Amino acid sequence: MRKFAMVLQNVQDSGAETQMITASNKFGSIVGLRGRASWFFRVSALAVLITVFLHALPVCMAGDLHMQVQLVWGTDGAPPSGSKYKPLEPQFKNKLARVFKWKNYFLIHEQKVVIAGQDDEKRLKLSSKCEIELKRIDDSTLQIKLFGEGRWTKTVRQSVQALEKGELAVLAGDDKDNYADAWFVVISVPKH
């Protein structure tokens, strides 16, 4: 307590700014704040760095993207007799029915695919007339190219985060044999 009083008296007597800074440093040392403040600052800075690192980690370590690709036929009629077409699962049918007009949706073909990271590319044959190419452009974007009868017809880009949240990527077109029907390529990320 005696040192504290002397430091304050020196500051009052001299009035010099430099001695005031020295006095405040001495005051911090006397009370023990200087060491504690330094420790608190280091711990706070470390906590901020750890938080930033943990939030950036998923972006830096974007892993494999597991997807399900389905070729679907939409119609108001029944499937052709003798066909092996199955009704589409209700979770997908309900999402399609909210946007499209058909009463029935049948699964023609289904494939599972894994895109291993940025610039990984896979080409899938869904039928004799329909192929798609999937490519991960970056951690957040999937590029989908559609090929009909061997010719490139369309390219779309889809948010990976949207797929992972349960949204569907849907490419669709009219059935050339029956304009009242349609086909769909439905891409989704299955829930684990």
Short mmCIF file of C-alpha atoms in Angstrom, two decimals:
data_model
loop_
_atom_site.label_atom_id
_atom_site.label_comp_id
_atom_site.label_asym_id
_atom_site.label_seq_id
_atom_site.Cartn_x
_atom_site.Cartn_y
_atom_site.Cartn_z
CA MET A 1 0.00 0.00 0.00
CA ARG A 2 2.91 2.28 0.72
CA LYS A 3 4.35 1.84 -2.84
CA PHE A 4 0.96 2.65 -4.32
CA ALA A 5 0.81 5.94 -2.44
CA MET A 6 4.33 6.87 -3.51
CA VAL A 7 3.59 6.18 -7.17
CA LEU A 8 0.52 8.38 -7.07
CA GLN A 9 2.44 11.13 -5.29
CA ASN A 10 5.19 11.06 -7.96
CA VAL A 11 2.58 11.45 -10.69
CA GLN A 12 0.93 14.37 -8.93
CA ASP A 13 4.23 16.15 -8.22
CA SER A 14 5.84 15.91 -11.65
CA GLY A 15 2.77 16.29 -13.85
CA ALA A 16 4.80 14.86 -16.72
CA GLU A 17 3.00 12.60 -19.12
CA THR A 18 5.85 10.12 -19.39
CA GLN A 19 5.95 9.61 -15.67
CA MET A 20 2.19 9.12 -15.67
CA ILE A 21 2.57 6.22 -18.09
CA THR A 22 5.33 4.79 -15.93
CA ALA A 23 3.15 5.25 -12.89
CA SER A 24 0.24 3.44 -14.51
CA ASN A 25 2.54 0.56 -15.47
CA LYS A 26 3.85 0.43 -11.92
CA PHE A 27 0.26 0.62 -10.65
CA GLY A 28 -0.68 -2.35 -12.83
CA SER A 29 2.30 -4.30 -11.60
CA ILE A 30 1.58 -3.42 -7.98
CA VAL A 31 -2.06 -4.47 -8.13
CA GLY A 32 -1.23 -7.51 -10.31
CA LEU A 33 -3.40 -6.53 -13.28
CA ARG A 34 -0.65 -6.45 -15.86
CA GLY A 35 -0.03 -10.18 -15.71
CA ARG A 36 -3.72 -11.00 -15.51
CA ALA A 37 -4.64 -8.69 -18.39
CA SER A 38 -1.95 -10.24 -20.55
CA TRP A 39 -3.15 -13.74 -19.66
CA PHE A 40 -6.78 -12.75 -20.35
CA PHE A 41 -5.83 -11.25 -23.73
CA ARG A 42 -3.92 -14.39 -24.76
CA VAL A 43 -6.78 -16.69 -23.74
CA SER A 44 -9.34 -14.47 -25.53
CA ALA A 45 -7.25 -14.36 -28.71
CA LEU A 46 -6.83 -18.14 -28.62
CA ALA A 47 -10.59 -18.62 -28.16
CA VAL A 48 -11.31 -16.37 -31.16
CA LEU A 49 -8.79 -18.25 -33.34
CA ILE A 50 -10.24 -21.63 -32.36
CA THR A 51 -13.77 -20.42 -33.13
CA VAL A 52 -12.75 -19.10 -36.56
CA PHE A 53 -10.88 -22.34 -37.32
CA LEU A 54 -13.82 -24.55 -36.35
CA HIS A 55 -16.26 -22.53 -38.48
CA ALA A 56 -13.92 -22.64 -41.48
CA LEU A 57 -13.14 -26.35 -41.13
CA PRO A 58 -16.21 -27.70 -42.99
CA VAL A 59 -15.49 -25.40 -45.95
CA CYS A 60 -11.85 -26.46 -46.11
CA MET A 61 -12.62 -30.15 -45.71
CA ALA A 62 -15.57 -30.61 -48.02
CA GLY A 63 -15.81 -34.36 -48.25
CA ASP A 64 -17.43 -36.81 -50.56
CA LEU A 65 -20.87 -35.96 -51.87
CA HIS A 66 -23.13 -39.04 -51.89
CA MET A 67 -26.05 -38.66 -54.29
CA GLN A 68 -29.00 -40.59 -55.59
CA VAL A 69 -29.96 -40.07 -59.24
CA GLN A 70 -33.38 -41.20 -60.47
CA LEU A 71 -34.95 -41.27 -63.91
CA VAL A 72 -38.69 -40.78 -63.37
CA TRP A 73 -41.67 -40.91 -65.71
CA GLY A 74 -44.67 -38.66 -64.99
CA THR A 75 -48.07 -39.65 -66.38
CA ASP A 76 -51.78 -39.57 -65.63
CA GLY A 77 -52.10 -43.16 -66.84
CA ALA A 78 -50.86 -46.53 -65.66
CA PRO A 79 -47.43 -47.94 -66.47
CA PRO A 80 -47.19 -50.10 -69.59
CA SER A 81 -48.20 -53.71 -68.98
CA GLY A 82 -45.22 -55.94 -68.35
CA SER A 83 -42.98 -53.05 -67.32
CA LYS A 84 -40.89 -53.16 -64.16
CA TYR A 85 -41.59 -49.52 -63.30
CA LYS A 86 -42.25 -48.96 -59.61
CA PRO A 87 -44.20 -46.07 -58.10
CA LEU A 88 -41.86 -43.32 -56.94
CA GLU A 89 -41.26 -43.08 -53.19
CA PRO A 90 -43.79 -40.74 -51.51
CA GLN A 91 -41.14 -38.27 -50.31
CA PHE A 92 -40.09 -37.59 -53.91
CA LYS A 93 -43.58 -37.91 -55.41
CA ASN A 94 -44.97 -35.29 -53.01
CA LYS A 95 -42.21 -32.81 -53.86
CA LEU A 96 -42.75 -33.28 -57.61
CA ALA A 97 -46.55 -33.14 -57.30
CA ARG A 98 -46.33 -29.70 -55.65
CA VAL A 99 -44.84 -28.29 -58.86
CA PHE A 100 -45.92 -30.60 -61.69
CA LYS A 101 -49.39 -31.71 -62.83
CA TRP A 102 -49.13 -35.50 -63.21
CA LYS A 103 -50.96 -37.93 -60.93
CA ASN A 104 -48.47 -40.79 -61.18
CA TYR A 105 -44.69 -40.85 -61.03
CA PHE A 106 -42.83 -44.06 -61.81
CA LEU A 107 -39.19 -44.90 -61.17
CA ILE A 108 -37.54 -46.06 -64.39
CA HIS A 109 -33.92 -46.23 -63.23
CA GLU A 110 -31.94 -45.35 -60.13
CA GLN A 111 -28.21 -45.03 -59.42
CA LYS A 112 -26.14 -43.99 -56.45
CA VAL A 113 -22.98 -41.99 -57.07
CA VAL A 114 -20.19 -40.43 -55.01
CA ILE A 115 -18.42 -37.25 -56.10
CA ALA A 116 -15.10 -37.30 -54.27
CA GLY A 117 -14.33 -33.58 -54.19
CA GLN A 118 -13.65 -30.55 -56.30
CA ASP A 119 -13.23 -31.27 -60.03
CA ASP A 120 -14.35 -34.90 -59.62
CA GLU A 121 -16.62 -35.79 -62.52
CA LYS A 122 -18.95 -38.75 -63.10
CA ARG A 123 -21.04 -39.66 -66.15
CA LEU A 124 -24.10 -41.84 -65.61
CA LYS A 125 -26.20 -43.66 -68.19
CA LEU A 126 -29.81 -43.60 -66.99
CA SER A 127 -31.37 -45.09 -70.15
CA SER A 128 -30.51 -45.71 -73.79
CA LYS A 129 -31.49 -42.09 -74.49
CA CYS A 130 -30.56 -40.26 -71.27
CA GLU A 131 -27.19 -39.60 -69.64
CA ILE A 132 -26.00 -37.03 -67.13
CA GLU A 133 -22.59 -35.77 -66.12
CA LEU A 134 -22.03 -34.57 -62.55
CA LYS A 135 -19.06 -32.38 -61.63
CA ARG A 136 -18.24 -30.62 -58.39
CA ILE A 137 -17.14 -27.13 -59.50
CA ASP A 138 -16.18 -26.05 -55.98
CA ASP A 139 -17.15 -26.91 -52.42
CA SER A 140 -20.59 -25.35 -52.79
CA THR A 141 -21.55 -25.92 -56.45
CA LEU A 142 -22.51 -29.02 -58.42
CA GLN A 143 -22.66 -28.81 -62.22
CA ILE A 144 -25.16 -31.09 -63.96
CA LYS A 145 -24.98 -31.71 -67.72
CA LEU A 146 -27.85 -33.50 -69.43
CA PHE A 147 -27.36 -35.53 -72.61
CA GLY A 148 -30.31 -36.72 -74.71
CA GLU A 149 -29.68 -39.34 -77.40
CA GLY A 150 -25.94 -38.69 -77.12
CA ARG A 151 -26.17 -34.91 -77.55
CA TRP A 152 -25.58 -32.32 -74.84
CA THR A 153 -28.87 -30.53 -74.19
CA LYS A 154 -28.58 -28.56 -70.97
CA THR A 155 -26.22 -27.53 -68.15
CA VAL A 156 -27.43 -26.39 -64.74
CA ARG A 157 -25.66 -25.58 -61.49
CA GLN A 158 -27.02 -26.58 -58.11
CA SER A 159 -26.09 -25.55 -54.58
CA VAL A 160 -24.52 -28.45 -52.68
CA GLN A 161 -25.81 -27.01 -49.40
CA ALA A 162 -29.38 -26.99 -50.76
CA LEU A 163 -29.09 -30.66 -51.75
CA GLU A 164 -27.67 -31.54 -48.34
CA LYS A 165 -30.65 -29.79 -46.70
CA GLY A 166 -33.09 -32.04 -48.61
CA GLU A 167 -33.86 -30.04 -51.75
CA LEU A 168 -33.96 -31.78 -55.12
CA ALA A 169 -32.27 -30.92 -58.39
CA VAL A 170 -34.81 -31.70 -61.12
CA LEU A 171 -34.34 -31.63 -64.88
CA ALA A 172 -37.46 -32.39 -66.91
CA GLY A 173 -38.80 -32.63 -70.44
CA ASP A 174 -41.73 -33.83 -72.53
CA ASP A 175 -42.02 -37.44 -73.59
CA LYS A 176 -41.52 -37.42 -77.39
CA ASP A 177 -43.88 -40.36 -77.85
CA ASN A 178 -46.70 -38.91 -75.76
CA TYR A 179 -46.76 -35.17 -75.09
CA ALA A 180 -49.16 -35.69 -72.17
CA ASP A 181 -46.35 -37.44 -70.27
CA ALA A 182 -42.96 -36.24 -69.07
CA TRP A 183 -39.62 -37.52 -67.82
CA PHE A 184 -37.59 -36.21 -64.90
CA VAL A 185 -34.02 -36.62 -63.71
CA VAL A 186 -34.16 -36.21 -59.94
CA ILE A 187 -30.93 -35.72 -57.99
CA SER A 188 -30.91 -35.85 -54.21
CA VAL A 189 -28.58 -36.40 -51.27
CA PRO A 190 -29.87 -39.31 -49.15
CA LYS A 191 -30.22 -38.76 -45.41
CA HIS A 192 -27.69 -40.79 -43.43
#
